[in-house]
Amino acid sequence: MKKTVKIYFVLIILFSLICNFKVLGQNARIKFDTERIVGEVDKNLYGNFVEHLGRCVYGGIYEPGSQLSDPDGFRKDVLEAVKGLNVSLIRYPGGNFVSNYHWLDGVGPKNERVPRMELAWARLETNEFGTNEFVKYCRAAGSEPYLSVNMGTGTIEEAQRWVEYCNVKEGPYYAELRKKHGFPEPYNVKYWSLGNEMDGEWQMGHLNAEDYNKKAMEAAKLMRLTSPDIKLIAAGSSNYRPHADPDFWNRSVITHLKDVVDYIALHMYVGNPDNNYYNFLSTPLVMEERTRIVRGMIEEAMQKADRGNRPPMYIAWDEYNVWYRARTTETMQGTRALEEKYNLEDALVIGGFLNVFIRNADIVKMANMAQLVNVIAPVFAEEKGIFRQTIYFPLEMFAKNMKGKSLDLFVDCPTYNTDEFNIGLGEATTKQTNVPYLDASATYENGEVVICVVNRHKDKPVRTDIICQSGDFIDVLKVSEINASDIKTTNDFGVENVRTVSKPDVKAKGNIVTYEFPAHSLTMIRGRLK
Ligand code: AHR
């Protein structure tokens, strides 16, 4: 063999070795079939949450007197950013706040509204913003209102009267009161939750499961007699501390309220206090495990339920987010409470949560990021303006693109194991095994498939064959990506380091498209099928 030919072969071998070192292992595979469907994606997976907490309402969505606000006092820049998230519904007014909130304090002439001590987050609540302002905000944002009643210090009668105020056209006192306040038409608020985190000992008016079930059942009865078409959400467990028994609470609520409620609410916050990227990135799998467990309980209860023509009970993940930095006594109180600054790894975890919702679209029919502005939020506002945090972008990506039918994916890729770790503050520890580097979900609508993939690998791209088992791709696929050079990259006023960017189109070969998912990224691939 000639010397030049030998050198040529050595170079080829070296090149392929380098490539294999750079990319993780052999090609991974994501396979789908447009007839293998999980369920319909509910638009309410893209909900959000506004609580009277820190600067979420005052100095967040509402700042009368600001040059940046409209005549209703709504911050126009915030509202624009909110609209960009296609927020389907907004939960209000809490959270822990609701367990010491009396809705009548927040309606009627503003100069007659009384200030109250707010005990959940140690603020003075002026009550300047209440039900009517909130519903107006929802209308402006294009979102549905979702109200949470006070099952802590409140009564079932107070809950009934709020439904009457909002949903009854005319006649009884509270319907007439709404009209007197200047709102002649009923709001027809469809979604109502029966309290917040009632299993947590931190909740004002905390109850044991038996007492909660009784109170929730009676509240539900009065509320439905007032407005028969409302959808009711029961408070599931949010207490995963070592001494708690969340499964007992959930099973009890599901069993007792199986004929009556439409959803069970679950909450989950995760963090990375030990700065362990791989542990942190696995936390969406804990959410998936909790979903699976509650799904089983619901399926069992539905066997014996008498629900008339109502669909089965669903899961509402009506609070979820990354929250761990602003979680000290000082950062959880007062007007600047819970102001987290998010980075790229947080955005990847949010991408993972959204993938969980899509993968379980048959049972998860509602999800609300907590919260909308300033307080553990995708939008951050100061008097001078706003910026979109890193977590804004996965939510926007999914809300605008992941619709239609959720597809059941087959994913084959390398995996890793985590250490024993805490997913959130004070939670019992967990250990995750066989965590796939690729975390994926897909939807299909009008001949178009959209696939969202988080590559959890910190350093290596994962080259992947995406295989459609029910036909060929047409031509090229569009690609968008959320990424940055460093996992700790953040955004700030005027600096959007982490955002969605378009990447070059990729060409399919028949039913296969091969793509290299970059390290620590969230990628969306959109393609048409023949
Ligand atoms: O979203 C912040 C708080 O977290 C909510 O008020 C409460 O429901 C949860 O514990």
XYZ file of C-alpha atoms and ligand atoms in Angstrom:
540
model
C 0.000 0.000 0.000
C 1.267 3.436 -0.886
C 2.354 5.689 2.008
C -0.294 8.376 1.239
C -3.073 5.768 1.219
C -1.891 4.455 4.625
C -1.908 7.981 6.091
C -5.384 8.473 4.653
C -6.711 5.330 6.435
C -5.033 6.281 9.753
C -6.689 9.719 9.530
C -10.100 8.155 8.910
C -9.714 5.878 11.944
C -8.563 8.785 14.125
C -11.469 10.929 12.938
C -14.071 8.298 13.781
C -12.487 7.727 17.213
C -12.659 11.458 17.934
C -16.295 11.563 16.781
C -17.268 8.659 19.018
C -15.532 10.287 21.953
C -17.323 13.576 21.322
C -20.779 12.028 20.893
C -22.244 9.718 23.524
C -22.050 6.068 22.395
C -23.978 4.739 19.420
C -26.979 6.505 17.959
C -29.880 6.740 20.389
C -33.375 6.037 19.012
C -36.719 7.756 19.412
C -39.514 5.832 17.688
C -43.127 6.844 17.282
C -46.258 5.828 15.437
C -49.028 8.380 14.899
C -51.597 5.740 15.823
C -49.964 5.003 19.184
C -51.690 7.769 21.125
C -51.581 8.544 24.849
C -54.420 11.058 24.876
C -55.566 14.529 23.936
C -53.348 17.352 25.223
C -55.514 19.654 27.336
C -54.906 23.359 26.786
C -55.056 23.742 30.576
C -51.594 22.183 30.817
C -50.376 25.711 30.142
C -51.950 27.368 33.163
C -50.347 29.704 35.648
C -50.867 31.052 39.140
C -51.220 34.480 40.766
C -51.058 34.652 44.554
C -51.173 37.630 46.884
C -47.542 37.033 47.785
C -44.504 39.306 47.506
C -44.714 41.321 44.280
C -46.830 38.967 42.222
C -49.973 41.139 42.334
C -48.788 44.536 43.627
C -45.729 45.611 41.644
C -46.190 42.615 39.340
C -49.341 42.343 37.270
C -50.852 45.448 38.932
C -49.137 48.777 39.526
C -51.531 51.712 39.327
C -49.777 55.033 38.885
C -46.873 53.497 36.955
C -46.147 55.005 33.560
C -46.004 51.446 32.293
C -49.572 50.668 33.393
C -52.904 50.983 31.591
C -55.948 52.810 33.072
C -56.878 49.633 35.021
C -53.478 49.652 36.691
C -52.307 46.569 34.750
C -48.642 46.665 33.781
C -48.703 46.643 29.976
C -45.194 45.192 29.595
C -46.015 42.363 32.003
C -49.306 41.684 30.231
C -47.534 41.447 26.862
C -45.091 38.897 28.262
C -47.978 36.978 29.866
C -49.821 36.885 26.536
C -46.685 35.440 24.954
C -47.117 32.386 27.190
C -50.636 31.601 25.890
C -51.736 31.166 29.498
C -54.879 29.041 29.378
C -56.045 29.625 32.940
C -54.831 31.492 36.015
C -55.258 30.165 39.546
C -55.967 32.824 42.214
C -55.697 34.122 45.005
C -53.453 31.444 46.597
C -51.667 29.295 47.668
C -51.179 29.566 51.387
C -52.654 33.076 51.209
C -56.130 31.788 50.462
C -56.401 30.069 53.831
C -56.624 33.489 55.503
C -58.490 35.293 52.719
C -62.085 36.449 52.818
C -63.179 37.350 49.316
C -65.677 39.989 50.461
C -62.711 42.097 51.654
C -61.611 42.461 48.033
C -64.820 43.645 46.334
C -66.770 46.909 46.297
C -65.554 50.513 46.287
C -61.780 50.573 46.771
C -61.886 53.298 49.405
C -64.098 51.104 51.574
C -61.887 48.032 51.425
C -60.147 47.274 54.684
C -56.485 46.292 55.018
C -55.747 42.992 56.749
C -52.735 41.326 58.328
C -51.619 38.682 55.868
C -50.317 35.809 57.937
C -49.064 33.383 55.285
C -46.314 35.637 53.935
C -46.159 38.396 56.575
C -47.493 41.340 54.551
C -50.186 43.929 54.851
C -52.961 43.066 52.395
C -54.611 46.269 51.200
C -57.316 44.402 49.269
C -57.028 46.973 46.505
C -56.944 44.069 44.038
C -59.684 41.442 44.367
C -62.102 39.261 42.416
C -63.322 41.849 39.900
C -59.825 43.119 39.120
C -58.614 39.550 38.751
C -61.349 38.504 36.329
C -60.690 41.658 34.303
C -56.998 40.759 34.186
C -57.805 37.252 32.973
C -59.982 38.665 30.198
C -57.159 41.006 29.161
C -54.651 38.131 29.144
C -56.963 35.775 27.249
C -56.975 33.328 30.187
C -59.751 31.627 32.172
C -60.037 32.460 35.873
C -59.566 29.576 38.317
C -60.527 30.466 41.905
C -59.455 28.749 45.074
C -61.784 28.893 48.086
C -60.693 29.234 51.703
C -61.000 25.811 53.369
C -58.755 26.900 56.262
C -60.230 29.840 58.167
C -63.195 30.087 55.779
C -66.595 28.412 55.876
C -68.521 26.412 53.304
C -71.119 29.195 53.299
C -68.476 31.772 52.388
C -67.406 29.537 49.495
C -71.003 29.215 48.284
C -71.489 32.986 48.398
C -68.380 33.561 46.289
C -69.748 31.193 43.622
C -73.046 33.076 43.766
C -71.275 36.438 43.403
C -69.357 35.202 40.357
C -71.786 32.930 38.563
C -75.430 33.728 39.365
C -76.994 36.228 36.984
C -79.455 37.990 39.293
C -81.808 37.635 42.215
C -80.014 36.530 45.368
C -78.052 38.998 47.502
C -74.496 38.241 46.314
C -75.443 38.175 42.631
C -77.099 41.565 43.127
C -74.030 42.769 45.026
C -71.845 42.027 42.005
C -74.262 44.018 39.840
C -74.185 46.863 42.365
C -70.378 46.807 42.139
C -70.651 47.543 38.424
C -70.528 44.068 36.862
C -73.979 43.255 35.473
C -73.038 39.992 33.761
C -72.038 36.852 35.680
C -68.450 35.714 35.168
C -69.252 32.006 34.884
C -66.016 31.000 36.575
C -65.674 27.344 35.694
C -62.752 26.107 37.814
C -62.874 26.167 41.632
C -60.484 24.467 44.002
C -61.520 23.246 47.425
C -58.705 24.789 49.453
C -54.943 24.718 49.169
C -52.433 22.184 50.585
C -54.772 21.307 53.433
C -52.536 18.357 54.419
C -49.628 20.652 55.333
C -49.264 21.656 58.975
C -48.059 25.075 57.703
C -51.527 25.728 56.262
C -53.768 28.004 58.322
C -56.707 25.867 59.380
C -54.833 22.663 58.411
C -57.069 19.581 58.601
C -56.601 15.850 58.841
C -57.826 13.813 55.881
C -61.139 12.842 57.459
C -62.028 16.432 58.362
C -60.907 17.728 54.983
C -63.031 15.203 53.135
C -66.128 16.139 55.125
C -65.626 19.875 54.669
C -64.711 19.599 50.993
C -67.725 17.359 50.310
C -70.147 19.829 51.902
C -68.522 22.837 50.228
C -68.747 21.027 46.889
C -72.443 20.322 47.492
C -73.281 23.985 48.191
C -71.098 25.296 45.363
C -72.626 22.909 42.787
C -76.168 23.636 43.925
C -75.343 27.304 43.220
C -73.648 26.746 39.858
C -74.108 23.189 38.514
C -71.525 23.302 35.714
C -68.455 24.215 37.750
C -65.389 21.963 37.826
C -64.040 21.166 41.273
C -60.434 20.507 42.220
C -59.669 18.750 45.540
C -56.468 19.443 47.468
C -54.165 16.460 47.087
C -50.964 16.042 49.022
C -48.063 18.448 48.851
C -46.428 17.147 51.986
C -43.605 14.740 51.098
C -41.601 15.317 54.289
C -40.150 12.221 55.977
C -42.850 12.076 58.700
C -45.790 12.602 56.293
C -47.914 10.041 54.468
C -48.874 11.639 51.143
C -50.204 8.380 49.719
C -52.606 7.990 52.629
C -53.921 11.548 52.088
C -54.303 11.140 48.329
C -56.020 7.762 48.561
C -58.386 9.069 51.219
C -59.335 12.204 49.223
C -59.782 10.250 45.994
C -61.865 7.550 47.675
C -64.154 9.916 49.551
C -64.598 12.556 46.854
C -64.613 10.177 43.875
C -68.198 10.974 42.858
C -67.888 14.696 43.268
C -64.581 16.285 42.269
C -63.170 16.600 38.775
C -59.459 16.825 39.588
C -57.058 16.115 42.416
C -54.436 18.865 42.788
C -50.787 17.934 43.309
C -47.918 20.335 43.980
C -44.200 19.937 43.510
C -41.169 22.182 43.923
C -37.630 21.021 43.299
C -34.190 22.515 43.804
C -30.467 22.062 43.496
C -29.108 23.160 46.888
C -26.142 20.714 46.703
C -25.207 21.920 43.237
C -25.502 18.432 41.776
C -26.596 18.900 38.174
C -27.404 15.261 37.421
C -29.495 14.742 40.566
C -31.390 17.944 39.848
C -32.049 17.093 36.198
C -33.631 13.783 37.252
C -36.345 15.439 39.392
C -39.051 15.365 36.677
C -38.921 11.579 36.983
C -40.010 11.913 40.600
C -43.004 13.894 39.359
C -43.720 11.122 36.869
C -43.559 8.516 39.610
C -46.006 10.518 41.765
C -48.297 10.859 38.749
C -48.177 7.104 38.213
C -49.045 6.367 41.846
C -52.009 8.789 41.903
C -53.155 7.499 38.501
C -53.414 4.008 40.041
C -55.460 5.320 42.954
C -57.821 7.153 40.596
C -58.248 4.108 38.361
C -59.114 1.974 41.365
C -61.615 4.530 42.724
C -63.265 5.087 39.332
C -64.283 1.412 39.274
C -66.678 2.130 42.132
C -67.608 5.729 41.358
C -71.017 7.065 40.464
C -70.271 10.103 38.309
C -73.279 10.212 36.026
C -72.074 11.410 32.624
C -69.034 13.251 33.987
C -65.570 12.096 32.852
C -63.247 10.369 35.346
C -61.227 12.279 37.903
C -58.048 13.836 36.491
C -54.792 15.140 37.936
C -54.067 18.884 38.142
C -50.421 19.700 38.845
C -51.637 23.124 39.882
C -48.333 24.277 41.399
C -44.953 23.258 40.034
C -41.597 24.932 39.630
C -37.981 25.159 40.700
C -37.840 26.908 44.075
C -34.950 26.636 46.531
C -32.825 29.788 46.635
C -35.496 32.137 47.992
C -36.519 29.704 50.685
C -35.075 31.106 53.900
C -37.151 32.884 56.559
C -35.951 36.258 55.239
C -36.578 35.504 51.560
C -40.036 34.060 52.215
C -41.565 37.123 53.828
C -42.598 40.644 52.950
C -42.772 42.503 49.695
C -39.829 40.834 47.948
C -40.599 37.265 48.907
C -39.727 34.272 46.709
C -37.796 36.185 44.061
C -35.749 33.468 42.384
C -33.365 34.166 39.547
C -33.396 31.250 37.146
C -30.602 29.731 35.058
C -30.331 27.280 32.171
C -30.416 24.109 34.292
C -33.692 25.319 35.859
C -35.141 25.793 32.363
C -34.139 22.217 31.478
C -35.941 20.903 34.569
C -39.048 22.849 33.522
C -38.709 21.244 30.075
C -38.660 17.880 31.881
C -41.844 18.708 33.838
C -43.622 19.746 30.649
C -42.547 16.480 29.024
C -44.093 14.619 31.985
C -47.411 16.422 31.452
C -47.445 15.545 27.745
C -46.404 11.927 28.345
C -49.311 11.601 30.810
C -51.788 13.681 28.830
C -54.564 11.136 29.335
C -54.698 11.785 33.096
C -52.909 15.120 33.652
C -55.440 17.634 32.387
C -54.276 20.767 34.148
C -50.937 22.247 35.230
C -50.121 25.663 36.641
C -46.628 27.016 36.861
C -46.197 28.772 40.204
C -46.199 31.706 39.779
C -46.706 34.229 36.979
C -44.668 37.331 37.859
C -41.763 38.070 40.251
C -42.619 35.291 42.735
C -40.791 32.149 41.496
C -41.846 33.313 38.059
C -41.059 33.336 34.342
C -41.543 37.127 34.156
C -39.548 39.505 36.353
C -40.653 43.121 36.730
C -39.202 46.206 38.365
C -40.483 49.776 38.101
C -38.255 50.328 35.056
C -39.376 47.314 33.000
C -39.292 43.540 32.756
C -37.150 40.650 31.636
C -38.076 37.095 30.719
C -36.397 34.533 32.939
C -34.858 31.357 31.507
C -37.915 29.288 32.520
C -40.136 31.483 30.345
C -38.828 29.834 27.209
C -39.663 26.151 27.743
C -43.158 27.154 28.857
C -43.603 29.342 25.781
C -42.230 26.577 23.531
C -44.716 24.014 24.833
C -47.723 26.348 25.128
C -47.354 27.472 21.537
C -46.482 24.138 19.947
C -47.366 21.046 21.960
C -51.030 20.525 21.067
C -53.284 17.825 19.654
C -52.583 14.203 20.506
C -49.778 13.073 22.758
C -47.795 10.204 21.192
C -46.420 7.217 23.057
C -42.665 7.311 22.383
C -40.095 4.547 22.503
C -36.784 6.044 23.658
C -33.573 4.059 23.694
C -30.510 5.946 24.946
C -27.739 5.745 27.559
C -28.720 6.291 31.197
C -27.198 7.298 34.539
C -27.909 6.758 38.242
C -28.215 9.535 40.804
C -26.982 9.723 44.399
C -29.406 9.584 47.299
C -30.670 13.175 47.441
C -33.432 15.591 48.448
C -35.526 16.865 45.569
C -36.768 19.840 47.558
C -36.556 21.501 50.909
C -37.155 19.034 53.737
C -38.481 16.250 51.496
C -37.726 12.593 52.071
C -34.684 11.508 50.034
C -34.855 9.669 46.723
C -32.477 7.823 44.414
C -33.167 7.593 40.709
C -31.775 4.745 38.642
C -31.537 4.427 34.865
C -32.280 8.080 34.224
C -32.265 8.428 30.421
C -30.024 11.211 29.117
C -32.765 12.008 26.639
C -36.132 13.068 28.023
C -38.730 13.368 25.280
C -42.387 13.905 24.469
C -44.259 14.357 21.201
C -47.571 15.623 19.894
C -49.361 15.138 16.599
C -51.917 17.432 14.992
C -52.981 18.088 11.398
C -50.290 15.888 9.874
C -47.520 17.544 11.860
C -45.423 15.967 14.610
C -43.636 18.072 17.242
C -40.984 16.439 19.416
C -39.423 18.106 22.466
C -36.199 16.605 23.794
C -34.096 17.553 26.817
C -30.543 16.241 26.550
C -29.555 15.914 30.202
C -25.941 15.122 29.384
C -23.770 17.915 30.692
C -20.894 17.598 28.245
C -21.830 15.404 25.307
C -24.268 15.642 22.443
C -26.438 12.601 21.849
C -26.783 11.630 18.179
C -30.257 10.201 17.700
C -32.280 8.511 14.975
C -35.862 9.729 15.130
C -37.939 7.070 13.436
C -41.553 7.410 12.345
C -43.107 3.924 12.217
C -46.254 5.010 10.403
C -44.951 6.845 7.357
C -42.267 9.098 5.911
C -41.342 12.635 6.772
C -41.944 15.241 4.116
C -38.766 17.068 3.223
C -37.120 19.090 6.002
C -37.851 19.503 9.716
C -37.700 22.792 11.627
C -35.548 22.938 14.759
C -35.507 25.345 17.734
C -33.249 25.136 20.741
C -32.910 26.524 24.274
C -29.287 26.377 25.381
C -26.243 28.391 26.476
C -22.540 27.706 26.902
C -22.894 27.257 30.666
C -25.646 25.555 32.692
C -25.592 28.403 35.222
C -26.324 31.094 32.603
C -29.076 33.539 33.642
C -31.037 36.369 32.002
C -31.391 39.942 33.209
C -32.770 43.334 32.164
C -31.712 43.795 28.540
C -29.781 40.489 28.501
C -31.550 37.412 27.142
C -28.705 34.872 27.227
C -31.080 31.928 27.446
C -33.922 31.990 24.940
C -35.343 29.969 22.063
C -33.301 30.192 18.878
C -33.931 28.705 15.446
C -31.377 26.191 14.179
C -30.761 25.062 10.591
C -33.453 22.768 9.122
C -32.689 19.053 9.081
C -33.403 16.769 6.172
C -35.122 13.427 6.662
C -34.271 10.233 4.806
C -37.647 8.600 4.364
C -38.976 7.835 7.832
C -35.728 8.631 9.670
C -34.179 11.878 10.675
C -30.862 11.866 12.485
C -30.147 14.711 14.844
C -27.398 15.459 17.350
C -28.970 16.908 20.514
C -26.387 19.246 22.028
C -25.275 18.866 25.645
C -27.586 20.472 28.276
C -30.225 21.601 25.802
C -33.952 21.570 25.114
C -34.695 21.047 21.424
C -37.971 21.142 19.556
C -38.220 19.413 16.168
C -41.277 19.944 14.006
C -41.987 17.994 10.848
C -44.790 17.047 8.475
C -45.633 13.460 7.673
C -46.831 11.965 4.403
O -46.239 29.069 45.479
C -45.777 29.341 46.755
C -46.455 28.517 47.844
O -46.066 27.187 47.717
C -47.961 28.451 47.796
O -48.555 29.526 48.454
C -48.263 27.185 48.508
O -49.462 26.595 48.066
C -47.044 26.327 48.241
O -46.571 25.743 49.392
